[in-house]
Tab-separated table of C-alpha atoms in Angstrom:
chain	number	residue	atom	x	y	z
A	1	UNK	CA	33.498	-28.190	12.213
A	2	UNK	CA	34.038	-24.361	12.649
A	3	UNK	CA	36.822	-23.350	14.905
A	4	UNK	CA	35.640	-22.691	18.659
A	5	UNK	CA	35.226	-19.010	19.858
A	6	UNK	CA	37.670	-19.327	23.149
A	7	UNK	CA	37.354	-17.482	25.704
A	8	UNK	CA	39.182	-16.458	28.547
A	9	UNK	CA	37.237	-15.848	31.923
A	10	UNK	CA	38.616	-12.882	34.428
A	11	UNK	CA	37.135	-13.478	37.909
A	12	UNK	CA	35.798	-16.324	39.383
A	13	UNK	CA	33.610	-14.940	42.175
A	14	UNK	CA	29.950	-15.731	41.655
A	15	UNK	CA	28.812	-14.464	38.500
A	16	UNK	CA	32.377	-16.476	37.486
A	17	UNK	CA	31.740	-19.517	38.624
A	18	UNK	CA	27.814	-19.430	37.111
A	19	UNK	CA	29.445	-18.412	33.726
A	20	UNK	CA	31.620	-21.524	33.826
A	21	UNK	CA	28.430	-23.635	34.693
A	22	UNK	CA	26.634	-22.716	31.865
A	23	UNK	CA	29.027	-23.217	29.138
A	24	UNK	CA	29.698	-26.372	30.906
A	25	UNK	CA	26.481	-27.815	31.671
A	26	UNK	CA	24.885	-26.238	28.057
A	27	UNK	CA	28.014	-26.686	26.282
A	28	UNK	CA	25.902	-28.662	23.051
A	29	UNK	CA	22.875	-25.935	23.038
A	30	UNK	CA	25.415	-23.104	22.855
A	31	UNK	CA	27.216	-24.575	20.301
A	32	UNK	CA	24.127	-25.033	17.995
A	33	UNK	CA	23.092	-21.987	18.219
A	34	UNK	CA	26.309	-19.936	18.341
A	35	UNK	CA	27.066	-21.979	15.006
A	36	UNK	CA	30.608	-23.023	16.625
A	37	UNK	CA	31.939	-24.596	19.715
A	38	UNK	CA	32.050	-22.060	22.851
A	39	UNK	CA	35.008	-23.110	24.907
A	40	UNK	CA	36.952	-21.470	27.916
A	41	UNK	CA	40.960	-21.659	27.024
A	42	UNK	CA	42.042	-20.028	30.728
A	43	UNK	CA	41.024	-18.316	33.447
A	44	UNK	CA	42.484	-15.895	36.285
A	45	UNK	CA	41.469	-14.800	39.852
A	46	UNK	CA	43.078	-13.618	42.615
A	47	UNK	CA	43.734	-17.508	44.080
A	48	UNK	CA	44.279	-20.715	42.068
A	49	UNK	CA	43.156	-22.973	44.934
A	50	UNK	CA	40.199	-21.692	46.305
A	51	UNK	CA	37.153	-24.143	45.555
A	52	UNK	CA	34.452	-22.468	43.620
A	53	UNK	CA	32.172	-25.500	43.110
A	54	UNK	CA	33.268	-25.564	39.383
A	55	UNK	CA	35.758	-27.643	37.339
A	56	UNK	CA	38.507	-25.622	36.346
A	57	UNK	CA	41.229	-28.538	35.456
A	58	UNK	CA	41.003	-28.344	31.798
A	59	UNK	CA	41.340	-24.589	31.503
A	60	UNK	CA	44.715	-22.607	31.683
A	61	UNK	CA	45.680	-20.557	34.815
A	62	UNK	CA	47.041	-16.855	34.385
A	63	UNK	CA	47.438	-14.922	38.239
A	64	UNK	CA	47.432	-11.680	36.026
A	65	UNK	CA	44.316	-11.042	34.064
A	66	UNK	CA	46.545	-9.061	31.695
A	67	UNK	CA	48.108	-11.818	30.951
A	68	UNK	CA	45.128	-13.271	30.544
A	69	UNK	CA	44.036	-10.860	27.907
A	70	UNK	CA	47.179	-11.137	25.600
A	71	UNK	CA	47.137	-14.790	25.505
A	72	UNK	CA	47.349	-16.332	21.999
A	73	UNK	CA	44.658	-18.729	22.642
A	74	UNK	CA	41.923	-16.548	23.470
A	75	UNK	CA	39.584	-14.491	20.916
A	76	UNK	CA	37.458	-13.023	23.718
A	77	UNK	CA	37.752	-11.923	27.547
A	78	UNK	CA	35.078	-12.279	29.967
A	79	UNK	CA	35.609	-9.549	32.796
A	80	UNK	CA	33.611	-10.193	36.045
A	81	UNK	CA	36.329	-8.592	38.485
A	82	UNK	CA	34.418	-5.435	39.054
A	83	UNK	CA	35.565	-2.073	39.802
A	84	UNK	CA	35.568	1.116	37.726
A	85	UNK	CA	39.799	1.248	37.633
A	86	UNK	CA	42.355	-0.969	38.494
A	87	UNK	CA	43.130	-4.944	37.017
A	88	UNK	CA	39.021	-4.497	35.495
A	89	UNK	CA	40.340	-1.949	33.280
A	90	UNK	CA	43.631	-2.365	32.642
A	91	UNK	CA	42.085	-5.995	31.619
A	92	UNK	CA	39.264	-4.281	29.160
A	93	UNK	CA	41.958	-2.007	27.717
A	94	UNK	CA	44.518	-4.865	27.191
A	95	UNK	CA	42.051	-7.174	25.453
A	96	UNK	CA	40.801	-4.577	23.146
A	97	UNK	CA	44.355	-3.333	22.206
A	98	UNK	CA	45.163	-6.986	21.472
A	99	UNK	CA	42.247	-7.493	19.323
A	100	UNK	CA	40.151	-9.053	21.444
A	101	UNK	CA	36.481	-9.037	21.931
A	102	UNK	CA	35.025	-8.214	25.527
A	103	UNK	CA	32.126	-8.890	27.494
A	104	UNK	CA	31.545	-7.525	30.357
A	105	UNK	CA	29.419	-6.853	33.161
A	106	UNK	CA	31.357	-4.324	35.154
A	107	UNK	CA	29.194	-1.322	35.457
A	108	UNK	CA	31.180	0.689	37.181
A	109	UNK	CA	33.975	1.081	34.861
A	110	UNK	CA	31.407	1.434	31.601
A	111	UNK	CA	29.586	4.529	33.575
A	112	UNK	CA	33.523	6.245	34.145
A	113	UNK	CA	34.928	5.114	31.061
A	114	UNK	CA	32.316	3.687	28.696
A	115	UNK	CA	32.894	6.566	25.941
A	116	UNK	CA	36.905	5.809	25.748
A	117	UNK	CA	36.402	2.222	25.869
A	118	UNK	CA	33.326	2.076	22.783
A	119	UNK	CA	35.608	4.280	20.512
A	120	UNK	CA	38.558	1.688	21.313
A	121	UNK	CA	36.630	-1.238	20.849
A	122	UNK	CA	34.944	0.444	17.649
A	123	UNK	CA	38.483	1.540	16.296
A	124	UNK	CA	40.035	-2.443	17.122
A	125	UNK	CA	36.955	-3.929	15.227
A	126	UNK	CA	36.111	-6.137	18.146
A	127	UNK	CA	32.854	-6.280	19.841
A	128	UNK	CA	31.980	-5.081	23.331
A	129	UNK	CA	29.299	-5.948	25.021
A	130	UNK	CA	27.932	-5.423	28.737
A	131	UNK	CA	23.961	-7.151	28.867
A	132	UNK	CA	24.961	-8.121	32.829
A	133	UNK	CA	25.894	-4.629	33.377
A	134	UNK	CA	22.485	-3.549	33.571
A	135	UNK	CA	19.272	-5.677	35.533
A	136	UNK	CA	20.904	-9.248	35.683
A	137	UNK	CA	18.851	-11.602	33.758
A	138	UNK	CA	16.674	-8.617	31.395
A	139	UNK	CA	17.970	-8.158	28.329
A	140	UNK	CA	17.116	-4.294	28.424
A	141	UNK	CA	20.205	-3.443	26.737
A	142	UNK	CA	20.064	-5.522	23.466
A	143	UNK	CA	16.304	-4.533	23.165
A	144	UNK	CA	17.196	-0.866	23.149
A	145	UNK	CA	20.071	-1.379	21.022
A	146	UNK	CA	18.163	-3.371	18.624
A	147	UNK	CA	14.884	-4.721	19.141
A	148	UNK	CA	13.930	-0.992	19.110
A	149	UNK	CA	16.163	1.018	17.332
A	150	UNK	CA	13.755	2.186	14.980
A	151	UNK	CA	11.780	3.930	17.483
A	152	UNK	CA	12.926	7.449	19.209
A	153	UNK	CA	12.626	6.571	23.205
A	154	UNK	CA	10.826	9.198	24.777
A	155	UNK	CA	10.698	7.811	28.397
A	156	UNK	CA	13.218	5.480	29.972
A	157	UNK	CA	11.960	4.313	33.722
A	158	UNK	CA	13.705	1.487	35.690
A	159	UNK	CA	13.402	-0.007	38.641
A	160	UNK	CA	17.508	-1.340	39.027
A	161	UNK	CA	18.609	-2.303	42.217
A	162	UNK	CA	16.976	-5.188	44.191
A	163	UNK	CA	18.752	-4.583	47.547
A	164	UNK	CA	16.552	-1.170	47.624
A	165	UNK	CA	12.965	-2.681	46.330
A	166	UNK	CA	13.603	-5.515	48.854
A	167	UNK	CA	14.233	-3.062	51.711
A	168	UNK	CA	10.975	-0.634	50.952
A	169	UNK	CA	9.114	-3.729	50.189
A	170	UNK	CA	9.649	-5.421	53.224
A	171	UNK	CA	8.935	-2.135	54.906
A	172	UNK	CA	5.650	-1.879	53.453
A	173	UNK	CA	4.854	-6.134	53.666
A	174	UNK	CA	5.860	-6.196	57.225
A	175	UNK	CA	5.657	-2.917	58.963
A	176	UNK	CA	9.019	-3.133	60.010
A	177	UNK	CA	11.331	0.276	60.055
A	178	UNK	CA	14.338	0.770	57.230
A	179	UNK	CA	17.096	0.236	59.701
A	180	UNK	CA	15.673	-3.333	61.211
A	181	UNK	CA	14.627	-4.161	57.221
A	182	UNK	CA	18.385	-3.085	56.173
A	183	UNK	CA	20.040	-5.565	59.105
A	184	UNK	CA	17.924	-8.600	57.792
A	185	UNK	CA	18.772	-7.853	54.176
A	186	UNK	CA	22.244	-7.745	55.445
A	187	UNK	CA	21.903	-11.371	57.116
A	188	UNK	CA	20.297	-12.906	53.929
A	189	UNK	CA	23.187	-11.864	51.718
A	190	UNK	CA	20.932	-8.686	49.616
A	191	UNK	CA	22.343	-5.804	51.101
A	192	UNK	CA	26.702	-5.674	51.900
A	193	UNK	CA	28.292	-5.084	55.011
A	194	UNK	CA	28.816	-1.581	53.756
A	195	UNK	CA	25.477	-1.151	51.883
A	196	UNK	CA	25.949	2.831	50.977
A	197	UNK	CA	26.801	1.878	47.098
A	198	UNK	CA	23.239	0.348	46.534
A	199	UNK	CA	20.852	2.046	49.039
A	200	UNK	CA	22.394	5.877	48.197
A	201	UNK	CA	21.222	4.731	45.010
A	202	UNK	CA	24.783	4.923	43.204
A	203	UNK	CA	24.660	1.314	41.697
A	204	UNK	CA	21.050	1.847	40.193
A	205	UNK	CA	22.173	5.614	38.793
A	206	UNK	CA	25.314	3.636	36.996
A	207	UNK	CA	23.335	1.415	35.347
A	208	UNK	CA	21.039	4.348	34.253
A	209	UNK	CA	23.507	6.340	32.771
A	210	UNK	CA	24.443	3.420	30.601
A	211	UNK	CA	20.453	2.997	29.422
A	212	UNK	CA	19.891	6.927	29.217
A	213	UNK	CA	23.359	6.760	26.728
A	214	UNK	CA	21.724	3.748	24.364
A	215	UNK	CA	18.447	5.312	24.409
A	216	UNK	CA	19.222	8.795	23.469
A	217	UNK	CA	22.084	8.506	21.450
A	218	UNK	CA	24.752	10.419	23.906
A	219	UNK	CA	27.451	10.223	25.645
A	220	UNK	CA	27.830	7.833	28.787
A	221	UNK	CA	27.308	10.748	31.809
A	222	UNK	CA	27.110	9.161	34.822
A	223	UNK	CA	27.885	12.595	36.419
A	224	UNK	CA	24.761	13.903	35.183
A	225	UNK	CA	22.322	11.849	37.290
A	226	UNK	CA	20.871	13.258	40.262
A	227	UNK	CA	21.136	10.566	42.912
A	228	UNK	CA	19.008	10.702	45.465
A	229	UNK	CA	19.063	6.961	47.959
A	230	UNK	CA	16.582	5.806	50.376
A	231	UNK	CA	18.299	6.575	53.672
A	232	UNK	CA	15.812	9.150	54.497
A	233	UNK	CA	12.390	7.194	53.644
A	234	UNK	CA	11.183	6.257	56.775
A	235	UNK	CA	8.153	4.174	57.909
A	236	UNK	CA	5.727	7.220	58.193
A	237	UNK	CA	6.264	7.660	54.344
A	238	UNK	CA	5.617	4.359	53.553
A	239	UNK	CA	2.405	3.746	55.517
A	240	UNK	CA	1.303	7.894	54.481
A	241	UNK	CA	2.191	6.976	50.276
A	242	UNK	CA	-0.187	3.604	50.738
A	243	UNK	CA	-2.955	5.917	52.584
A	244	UNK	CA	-2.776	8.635	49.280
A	245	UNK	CA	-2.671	5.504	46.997
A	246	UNK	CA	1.158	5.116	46.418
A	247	UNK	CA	3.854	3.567	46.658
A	248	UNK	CA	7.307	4.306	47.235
A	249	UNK	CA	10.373	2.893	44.852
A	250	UNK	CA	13.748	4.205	44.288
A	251	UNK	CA	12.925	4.849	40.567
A	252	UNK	CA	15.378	6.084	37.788
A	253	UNK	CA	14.009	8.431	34.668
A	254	UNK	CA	15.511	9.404	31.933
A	255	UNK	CA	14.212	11.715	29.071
A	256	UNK	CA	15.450	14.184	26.624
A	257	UNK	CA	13.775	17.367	26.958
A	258	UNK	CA	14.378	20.548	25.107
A	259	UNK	CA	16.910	21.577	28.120
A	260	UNK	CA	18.966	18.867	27.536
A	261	UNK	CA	18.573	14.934	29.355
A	262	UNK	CA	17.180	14.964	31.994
A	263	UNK	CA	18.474	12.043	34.487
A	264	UNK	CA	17.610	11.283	37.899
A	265	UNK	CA	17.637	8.458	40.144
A	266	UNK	CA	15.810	8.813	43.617
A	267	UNK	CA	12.653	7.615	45.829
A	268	UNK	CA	9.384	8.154	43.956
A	269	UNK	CA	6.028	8.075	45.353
A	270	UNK	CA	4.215	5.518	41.956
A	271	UNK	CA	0.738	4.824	41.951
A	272	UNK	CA	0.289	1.294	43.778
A	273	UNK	CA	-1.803	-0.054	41.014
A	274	UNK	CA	0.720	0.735	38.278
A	275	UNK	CA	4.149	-2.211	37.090
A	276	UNK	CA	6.234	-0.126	39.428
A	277	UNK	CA	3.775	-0.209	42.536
A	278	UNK	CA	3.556	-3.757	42.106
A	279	UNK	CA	6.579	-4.987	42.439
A	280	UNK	CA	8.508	-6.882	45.034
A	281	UNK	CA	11.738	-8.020	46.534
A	282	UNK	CA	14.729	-8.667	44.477
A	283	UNK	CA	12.680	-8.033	41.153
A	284	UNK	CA	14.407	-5.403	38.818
A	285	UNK	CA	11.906	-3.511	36.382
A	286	UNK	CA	12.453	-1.426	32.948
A	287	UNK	CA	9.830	0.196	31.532
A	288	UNK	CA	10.540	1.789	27.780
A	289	UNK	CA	8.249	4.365	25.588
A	290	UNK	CA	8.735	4.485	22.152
A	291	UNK	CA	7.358	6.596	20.036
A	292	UNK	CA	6.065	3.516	17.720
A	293	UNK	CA	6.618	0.785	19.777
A	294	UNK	CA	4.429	2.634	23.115
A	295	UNK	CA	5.462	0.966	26.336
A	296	UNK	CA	7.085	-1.725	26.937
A	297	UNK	CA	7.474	-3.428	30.271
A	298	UNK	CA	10.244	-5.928	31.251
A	299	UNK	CA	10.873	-7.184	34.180
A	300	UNK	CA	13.118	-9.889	35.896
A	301	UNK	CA	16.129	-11.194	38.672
A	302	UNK	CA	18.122	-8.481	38.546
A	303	UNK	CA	21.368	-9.933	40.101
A	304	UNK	CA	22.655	-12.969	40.880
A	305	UNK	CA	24.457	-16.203	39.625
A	306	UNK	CA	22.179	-17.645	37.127
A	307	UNK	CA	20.538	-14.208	35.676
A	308	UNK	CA	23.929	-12.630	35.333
A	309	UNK	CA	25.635	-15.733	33.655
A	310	UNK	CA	23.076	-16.172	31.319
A	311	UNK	CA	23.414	-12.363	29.889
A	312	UNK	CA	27.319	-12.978	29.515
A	313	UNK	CA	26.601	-15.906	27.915
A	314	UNK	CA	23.427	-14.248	25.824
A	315	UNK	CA	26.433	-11.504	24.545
A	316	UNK	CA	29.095	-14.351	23.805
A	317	UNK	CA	27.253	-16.006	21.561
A	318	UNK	CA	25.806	-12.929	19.894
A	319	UNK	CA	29.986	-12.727	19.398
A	320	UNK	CA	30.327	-16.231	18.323
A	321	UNK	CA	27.365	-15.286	15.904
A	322	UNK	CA	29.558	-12.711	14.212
A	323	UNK	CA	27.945	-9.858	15.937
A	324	UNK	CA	29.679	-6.579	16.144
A	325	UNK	CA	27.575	-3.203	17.066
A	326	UNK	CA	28.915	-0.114	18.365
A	327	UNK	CA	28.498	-0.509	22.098
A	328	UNK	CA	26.145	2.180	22.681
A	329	UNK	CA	23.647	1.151	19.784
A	330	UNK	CA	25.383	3.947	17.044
A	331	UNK	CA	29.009	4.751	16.135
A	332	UNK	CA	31.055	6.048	19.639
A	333	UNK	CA	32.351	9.165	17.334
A	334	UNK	CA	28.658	10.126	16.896
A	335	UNK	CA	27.577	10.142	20.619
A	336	UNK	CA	27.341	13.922	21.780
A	337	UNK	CA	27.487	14.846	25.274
A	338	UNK	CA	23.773	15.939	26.202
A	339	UNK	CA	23.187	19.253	27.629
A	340	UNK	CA	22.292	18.454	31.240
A	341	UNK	CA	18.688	19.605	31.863
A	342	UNK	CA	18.584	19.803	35.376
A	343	UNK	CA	15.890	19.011	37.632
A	344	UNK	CA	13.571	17.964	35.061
A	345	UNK	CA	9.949	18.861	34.720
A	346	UNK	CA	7.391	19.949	37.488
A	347	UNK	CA	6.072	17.563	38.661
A	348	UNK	CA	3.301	16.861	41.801
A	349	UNK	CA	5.392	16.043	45.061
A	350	UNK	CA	4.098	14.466	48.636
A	351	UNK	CA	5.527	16.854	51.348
A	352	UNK	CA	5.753	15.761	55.394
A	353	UNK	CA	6.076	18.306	57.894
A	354	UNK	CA	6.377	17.953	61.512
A	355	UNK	CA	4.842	21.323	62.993
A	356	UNK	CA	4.109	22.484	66.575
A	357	UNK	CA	0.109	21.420	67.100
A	358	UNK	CA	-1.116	25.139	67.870
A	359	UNK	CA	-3.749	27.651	65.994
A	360	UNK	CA	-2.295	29.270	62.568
A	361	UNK	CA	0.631	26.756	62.004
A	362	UNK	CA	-0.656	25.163	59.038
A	363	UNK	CA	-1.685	29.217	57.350
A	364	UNK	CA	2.064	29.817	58.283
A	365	UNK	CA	2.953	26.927	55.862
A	366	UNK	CA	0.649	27.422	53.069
A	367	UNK	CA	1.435	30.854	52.472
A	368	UNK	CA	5.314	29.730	52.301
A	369	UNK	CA	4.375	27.499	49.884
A	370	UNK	CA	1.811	30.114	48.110
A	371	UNK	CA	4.797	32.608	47.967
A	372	UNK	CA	7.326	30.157	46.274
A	373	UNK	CA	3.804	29.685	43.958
A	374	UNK	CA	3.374	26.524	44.687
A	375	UNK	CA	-0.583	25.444	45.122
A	376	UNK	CA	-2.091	22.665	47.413
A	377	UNK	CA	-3.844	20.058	46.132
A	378	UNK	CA	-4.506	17.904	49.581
A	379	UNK	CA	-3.731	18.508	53.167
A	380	UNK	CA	-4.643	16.716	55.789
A	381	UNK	CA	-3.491	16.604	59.395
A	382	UNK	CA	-1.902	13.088	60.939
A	383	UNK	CA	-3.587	12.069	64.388
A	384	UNK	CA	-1.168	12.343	67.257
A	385	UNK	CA	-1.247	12.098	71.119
A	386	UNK	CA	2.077	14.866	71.379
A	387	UNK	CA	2.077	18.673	71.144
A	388	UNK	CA	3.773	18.064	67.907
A	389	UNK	CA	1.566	17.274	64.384
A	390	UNK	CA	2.441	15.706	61.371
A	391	UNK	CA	1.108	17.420	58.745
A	392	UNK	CA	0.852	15.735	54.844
A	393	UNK	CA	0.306	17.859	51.688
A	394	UNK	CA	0.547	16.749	47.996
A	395	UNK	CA	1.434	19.399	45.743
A	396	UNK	CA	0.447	20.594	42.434
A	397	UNK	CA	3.015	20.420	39.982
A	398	UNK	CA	6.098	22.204	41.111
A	399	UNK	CA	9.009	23.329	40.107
A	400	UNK	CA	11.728	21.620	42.380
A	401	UNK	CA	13.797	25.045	42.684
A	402	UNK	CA	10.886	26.829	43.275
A	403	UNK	CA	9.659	23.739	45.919
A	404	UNK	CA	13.382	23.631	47.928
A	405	UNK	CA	13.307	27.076	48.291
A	406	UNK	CA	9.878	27.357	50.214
A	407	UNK	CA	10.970	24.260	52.232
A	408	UNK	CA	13.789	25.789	53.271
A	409	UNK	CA	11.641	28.774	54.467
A	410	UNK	CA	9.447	26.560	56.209
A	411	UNK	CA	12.151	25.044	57.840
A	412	UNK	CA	13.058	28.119	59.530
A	413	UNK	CA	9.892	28.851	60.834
A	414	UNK	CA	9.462	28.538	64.530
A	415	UNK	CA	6.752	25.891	64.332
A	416	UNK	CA	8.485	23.514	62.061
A	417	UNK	CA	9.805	20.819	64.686
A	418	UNK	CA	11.844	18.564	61.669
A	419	UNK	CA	13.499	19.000	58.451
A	420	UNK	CA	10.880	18.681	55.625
A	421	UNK	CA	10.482	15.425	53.616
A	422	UNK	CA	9.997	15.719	49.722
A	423	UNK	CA	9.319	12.890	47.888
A	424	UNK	CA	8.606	13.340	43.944
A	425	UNK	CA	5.057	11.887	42.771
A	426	UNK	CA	6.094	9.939	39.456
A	427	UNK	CA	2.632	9.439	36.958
A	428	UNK	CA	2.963	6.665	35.247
């Protein structure tokens, strides 16, 4: 019988507690098809006693997951603690200097320190892997990595957090405004007390970065996304994007351009017939060109117990295989840190005004936009029962420098009765 890859678990919150289930309850599958026994040798979280719906008698107890990390019996650590500093890293760093593989799915700490951490794990010899990191249950990261690494990816699109698709889905399902949709995602456990991580759209730009690095062959830059969240989409949007034949998703894109990458996460208006338009709630999407392989189009849970547990356990057994890849699909030494291309390509962009309802308002605003040289391609005027009128126009495509600047001049205009909306068309 080959010896048993053992593994020691950090953190036994949710995802914890479903990775312990499914070595447990799929302890004889794993073990055929890892080619060795998969075993837990100890465990740590913050408290030993709390119940967590799991049998943890046979398994060692460490209260420091340092500890944890060093401990002769274990070959590989399982982080699930979160958070881009602190006991997470000091935990990743300790089981990599003690030769020990790591799985994680802590993406947080891979978008700050994902670069230092590859080249350690590459110069130790030991795997590290992070499939949870990125859209739960999808395995987007070992299909870039390897399913298609002999393509060049020209266009990386993802759909990647589910609090935000539930909230603009509900939105559109039920008619309901953001703030009401927000409070019930709130009750029902999608959205945190203090939601601002997921719906400014910082959890989904993370888990771009990490994609846009695999994909393109660079250097984990988290702080070269353009994060845009969906505070500001309101109702009106929603019910005006459906109207023009849209919908409205807080979409991430990532391409390299002659500039440089070109990353951005933010609200997109998507035609409603296309992957994007169609999906709903929870429901994380990827969408990958290659230049051989075309598109490809996953989709799945994106969070969650079960989705989340079964990528750790996907990676430790690609471990228990004998797998060991650089982290970020090619050596960590030969990563270069893209040129940052900005605002990306023109593009067509859905523009709401709210202007004073009174003769040669709407010449006022075109020739703003016609001086910034941006053209028209519909207008129409909302009906309304106040001396106010909101006023819809869909661009040509625009530069967004050239776009912010004549919105800014429109603001100032003694008609305009509201600060502009701009909401980028994506083509798919």
């Amino acid at each position: 019988m080959p010896e048993p890859l053992r593994i020691g678990l950090a953190g036994l919150g949710t995802v914890g507690a479903g990775v312990v289930k499914m070595l447990q309850v799929h302890a004889g599958t794993i073990a055929a098809r890892a080619g060795r026994p998969v075993e837990i040798a100890a465990v740590s979280a913050r408290s030993r006693h709390r119940d967590r719906g799991v049998d943890l008698s046979g398994y060692g107890w460490e209260d420091d997951p340092v500890a944890l990390a060093r401990r002769g019996d274990v070959d590989l650590v399982v982080e699930v603690m979160g958070g881009e500093d602190g006991p997470a890293r000091a935990t990743a760093l300790a089981a990599i200097g003690a030769g020990k593989h790591l799985v994680t799915a802590n993406k947080a700490m891979l978008a700050r320190h994902g670069q230092a951490l590859a080249e350690a794990a590459e110069a130790a010899g030991v795997a590290l892997r992070f499939e949870a990191a990125v859209a739960g249950g999808i395995p987007v990261v070992k299909a870039l990595a390897e399913g298609l690494a002999g393509n060049r990816i020209t266009r990386l699109m993802g759909v990647l957090n589910g609090t935000c698709n539930y909230i603009l889905t509900r939105m559109e399902a039920e008619d309901a405004p953001y703030a009401q949709v927000l409070e019930a995602a709130q009750r029902l456990g999608y959205a945190e007390a203090d939601p601002s991580f997921d719906v400014g759209g910082i959890d989904a730009a993370q888990k771009l970065a990490l994609l846009a690095a695999i994909a393109f062959g660079t250097q984990v830059d988290f702080g070269g996304i353009a994060v845009e969240g969906i505070e500001r989409v309101s109702l009106a949007d929603i019910e005006h994007a459906a109207e023009l034949g849209y919908r409205i998703r807080l979409l991430g894109v990532a391409r390299m351009t002659g500039a440089g990458l070109e990353a951005r996460m933010q609200p997109c208006l998507v035609p409603a017939g296309s992957p994007f338009g169609q999906l709903a709630g929870v429901t994380n999407m990827v969408v990958i060109e290659g230049d051989f392989v075309g598109r490809i189009v996953l989709s799945g849970p994106g969070a969650g117990e079960g989705p989340t547990a079964s990528a750790i356990v996907g990676d430790v057994i690609d471990v228990a295989r004998g797998l060991v890849i650089p982290p970020f699909g090619q050596p960590a030494a030969e990563l270069a840190a893209a040129a940052r291309a900005g605002d990306g390509a023109a593009a067509a962009y859905y523009l709401r005004f709210l202007l004073a309802d009174a003769p040669g308002v709407l010449a006022k605003v075109a020739a703003e936009l016609g001086a910034a040289g941006i053209s028209i391609n519909r207008m129409r005027q909302v009906e309304h029962e106040s001396e106010e009128a909101p006023v819809l126009i869909v661009t040509h495509n625009a530069e967004r420098a050239a776009l912010d600047a004549a919105l800014a001049a429109i603001a100032r205009l003694d008609v305009c009765r509201a600060e502009p909306v701009a909401i980028r068309i994506e083509e798919l």
